[in-house]
Amino acid sequence: MNLALRKIIYDPISYIHPQRVSLNNARISNPVLRSITNEMILLQYNLSVEHFSLNSSLIYYINNWKLFPLICLLSGCHFYRERFAERGFFYKVPDVLGIIYQLYRWK
């Protein structure tokens, strides 16, 4: 099984925002604690851990999984671009959004 896919399926804590999962404000770095927490998340949300066949598009998404938060941010900014422009948001954007804004001019 692809290593990235294994991390996505069996290690949901690796991509959940740290503020959502914490134990008394302690980072979950202990392997046993991390394993138990992952198991609890899988059970709580009924996440599937079954094997399934991979096609080329799934492999593409799996290999680019780390870009997903940035893609969501860019999609949200594109969707709300008029509101952001009205409120002067584009003067305070992070560097990565400024670069994208300059490239595409939010058309």
PDB file of C-alpha atoms in Angstrom:
ATOM      1  CA  MET A   1       0.000   0.000   0.000  1.00  0.00           C
ATOM      2  CA  ASN A   2       1.183   3.498  -0.811  1.00  0.00           C
ATOM      3  CA  LEU A   3       2.854   5.137   2.210  1.00  0.00           C
ATOM      4  CA  ALA A   4       0.912   8.384   1.760  1.00  0.00           C
ATOM      5  CA  LEU A   5      -2.363   6.442   1.559  1.00  0.00           C
ATOM      6  CA  ARG A   6      -1.491   4.512   4.702  1.00  0.00           C
ATOM      7  CA  LYS A   7      -0.884   7.793   6.539  1.00  0.00           C
ATOM      8  CA  ILE A   8      -4.194   9.242   5.316  1.00  0.00           C
ATOM      9  CA  ILE A   9      -6.204   6.168   6.329  1.00  0.00           C
ATOM     10  CA  TYR A  10      -4.561   5.100   9.574  1.00  0.00           C
ATOM     11  CA  ASP A  11      -3.153   8.376  10.932  1.00  0.00           C
ATOM     12  CA  PRO A  12      -5.953  10.967  10.825  1.00  0.00           C
ATOM     13  CA  ILE A  13      -4.329  12.921  13.643  1.00  0.00           C
ATOM     14  CA  SER A  14      -1.508  13.858  11.244  1.00  0.00           C
ATOM     15  CA  TYR A  15      -3.811  16.078   9.173  1.00  0.00           C
ATOM     16  CA  ILE A  16      -6.294  17.297  11.787  1.00  0.00           C
ATOM     17  CA  HIS A  17      -5.610  20.798  13.091  1.00  0.00           C
ATOM     18  CA  PRO A  18      -3.707  20.549  16.411  1.00  0.00           C
ATOM     19  CA  GLN A  19      -6.262  22.723  18.228  1.00  0.00           C
ATOM     20  CA  ARG A  20      -8.982  20.172  17.494  1.00  0.00           C
ATOM     21  CA  VAL A  21      -7.148  17.263  19.103  1.00  0.00           C
ATOM     22  CA  SER A  22      -5.195  17.899  22.266  1.00  0.00           C
ATOM     23  CA  LEU A  23      -5.009  16.339  25.684  1.00  0.00           C
ATOM     24  CA  ASN A  24      -4.730  19.029  28.342  1.00  0.00           C
ATOM     25  CA  ASN A  25      -2.881  21.254  25.865  1.00  0.00           C
ATOM     26  CA  ALA A  26      -0.159  18.610  25.432  1.00  0.00           C
ATOM     27  CA  ARG A  27       1.048  17.646  21.982  1.00  0.00           C
ATOM     28  CA  ILE A  28       0.357  14.065  21.034  1.00  0.00           C
ATOM     29  CA  SER A  29       3.888  12.867  20.369  1.00  0.00           C
ATOM     30  CA  ASN A  30       3.902   9.662  22.419  1.00  0.00           C
ATOM     31  CA  PRO A  31       3.442   6.768  19.914  1.00  0.00           C
ATOM     32  CA  VAL A  32       1.077   4.842  22.196  1.00  0.00           C
ATOM     33  CA  LEU A  33      -1.035   7.935  22.891  1.00  0.00           C
ATOM     34  CA  ARG A  34      -1.036   8.790  19.186  1.00  0.00           C
ATOM     35  CA  SER A  35      -2.165   5.270  18.262  1.00  0.00           C
ATOM     36  CA  ILE A  36      -4.990   5.316  20.804  1.00  0.00           C
ATOM     37  CA  THR A  37      -6.107   8.767  19.652  1.00  0.00           C
ATOM     38  CA  ASN A  38      -6.093   7.685  15.995  1.00  0.00           C
ATOM     39  CA  GLU A  39      -8.154   4.616  16.882  1.00  0.00           C
ATOM     40  CA  MET A  40     -10.651   6.781  18.776  1.00  0.00           C
ATOM     41  CA  ILE A  41     -10.996   9.139  15.796  1.00  0.00           C
ATOM     42  CA  LEU A  42     -11.517   6.221  13.402  1.00  0.00           C
ATOM     43  CA  LEU A  43     -14.210   4.737  15.646  1.00  0.00           C
ATOM     44  CA  GLN A  44     -15.904   8.053  16.474  1.00  0.00           C
ATOM     45  CA  TYR A  45     -16.384   9.074  12.857  1.00  0.00           C
ATOM     46  CA  ASN A  46     -16.811   5.542  11.428  1.00  0.00           C
ATOM     47  CA  LEU A  47     -13.896   6.067   9.045  1.00  0.00           C
ATOM     48  CA  SER A  48     -13.293   3.172   6.682  1.00  0.00           C
ATOM     49  CA  VAL A  49      -9.953   1.373   6.812  1.00  0.00           C
ATOM     50  CA  GLU A  50     -10.809  -1.236   4.183  1.00  0.00           C
ATOM     51  CA  HIS A  51      -8.512  -1.875   1.233  1.00  0.00           C
ATOM     52  CA  PHE A  52      -9.737  -0.626  -2.105  1.00  0.00           C
ATOM     53  CA  SER A  53      -8.407  -0.460  -5.628  1.00  0.00           C
ATOM     54  CA  LEU A  54      -6.492   2.632  -6.616  1.00  0.00           C
ATOM     55  CA  ASN A  55      -6.889   4.293  -9.975  1.00  0.00           C
ATOM     56  CA  SER A  56      -4.628   6.999 -11.382  1.00  0.00           C
ATOM     57  CA  SER A  57      -6.766   9.918 -10.198  1.00  0.00           C
ATOM     58  CA  LEU A  58      -6.850   8.601  -6.621  1.00  0.00           C
ATOM     59  CA  ILE A  59      -3.084   8.162  -6.646  1.00  0.00           C
ATOM     60  CA  TYR A  60      -2.727  11.752  -7.887  1.00  0.00           C
ATOM     61  CA  TYR A  61      -4.857  13.094  -5.007  1.00  0.00           C
ATOM     62  CA  ILE A  62      -3.060  10.924  -2.464  1.00  0.00           C
ATOM     63  CA  ASN A  63       0.368  12.068  -3.606  1.00  0.00           C
ATOM     64  CA  ASN A  64      -0.740  15.715  -3.388  1.00  0.00           C
ATOM     65  CA  TRP A  65      -2.608  15.374  -0.076  1.00  0.00           C
ATOM     66  CA  LYS A  66      -0.319  17.890   1.663  1.00  0.00           C
ATOM     67  CA  LEU A  67      -1.468  20.599  -0.759  1.00  0.00           C
ATOM     68  CA  PHE A  68      -5.131  20.152   0.209  1.00  0.00           C
ATOM     69  CA  PRO A  69      -5.219  22.901   2.914  1.00  0.00           C
ATOM     70  CA  LEU A  70      -3.619  25.406   0.527  1.00  0.00           C
ATOM     71  CA  ILE A  71      -6.052  24.452  -2.233  1.00  0.00           C
ATOM     72  CA  CYS A  72      -8.985  24.976   0.143  1.00  0.00           C
ATOM     73  CA  LEU A  73      -7.591  28.370   1.187  1.00  0.00           C
ATOM     74  CA  LEU A  74      -7.121  29.463  -2.415  1.00  0.00           C
ATOM     75  CA  SER A  75     -10.592  28.222  -3.378  1.00  0.00           C
ATOM     76  CA  GLY A  76     -12.154  30.119  -0.484  1.00  0.00           C
ATOM     77  CA  CYS A  77     -10.278  33.299  -1.374  1.00  0.00           C
ATOM     78  CA  HIS A  78     -11.353  32.980  -4.992  1.00  0.00           C
ATOM     79  CA  PHE A  79     -14.981  32.464  -3.964  1.00  0.00           C
ATOM     80  CA  TYR A  80     -14.984  35.503  -1.636  1.00  0.00           C
ATOM     81  CA  ARG A  81     -12.676  37.700  -3.717  1.00  0.00           C
ATOM     82  CA  GLU A  82     -15.166  40.594  -4.061  1.00  0.00           C
ATOM     83  CA  ARG A  83     -15.787  40.730  -0.319  1.00  0.00           C
ATOM     84  CA  PHE A  84     -12.067  40.611   0.398  1.00  0.00           C
ATOM     85  CA  ALA A  85     -11.432  43.422  -2.085  1.00  0.00           C
ATOM     86  CA  GLU A  86     -14.153  45.582  -0.489  1.00  0.00           C
ATOM     87  CA  ARG A  87     -12.625  45.177   2.957  1.00  0.00           C
ATOM     88  CA  GLY A  88      -9.031  45.718   1.871  1.00  0.00           C
ATOM     89  CA  PHE A  89      -8.040  42.141   2.649  1.00  0.00           C
ATOM     90  CA  PHE A  90      -5.666  41.920  -0.289  1.00  0.00           C
ATOM     91  CA  TYR A  91      -3.362  44.460   1.345  1.00  0.00           C
ATOM     92  CA  LYS A  92      -2.778  42.021   4.228  1.00  0.00           C
ATOM     93  CA  VAL A  93      -2.612  38.667   2.449  1.00  0.00           C
ATOM     94  CA  PRO A  94       0.026  36.028   3.221  1.00  0.00           C
ATOM     95  CA  ASP A  95       2.895  35.804   0.728  1.00  0.00           C
ATOM     96  CA  VAL A  96       1.561  32.708  -1.012  1.00  0.00           C
ATOM     97  CA  LEU A  97      -1.794  34.386  -1.696  1.00  0.00           C
ATOM     98  CA  GLY A  98      -0.077  37.549  -2.887  1.00  0.00           C
ATOM     99  CA  ILE A  99       1.911  35.548  -5.426  1.00  0.00           C
ATOM    100  CA  ILE A 100      -1.197  33.742  -6.682  1.00  0.00           C
ATOM    101  CA  TYR A 101      -3.109  37.040  -6.789  1.00  0.00           C
ATOM    102  CA  GLN A 102      -0.397  38.641  -8.914  1.00  0.00           C
ATOM    103  CA  LEU A 103      -0.335  35.656 -11.299  1.00  0.00           C
ATOM    104  CA  TYR A 104      -4.046  35.317 -11.924  1.00  0.00           C
ATOM    105  CA  ARG A 105      -5.472  38.712 -10.974  1.00  0.00           C
ATOM    106  CA  TRP A 106      -8.495  36.845  -9.507  1.00  0.00           C
ATOM    107  CA  LYS A 107     -10.447  36.758 -12.750  1.00  0.00           C
TER     108      LYS A 107
END
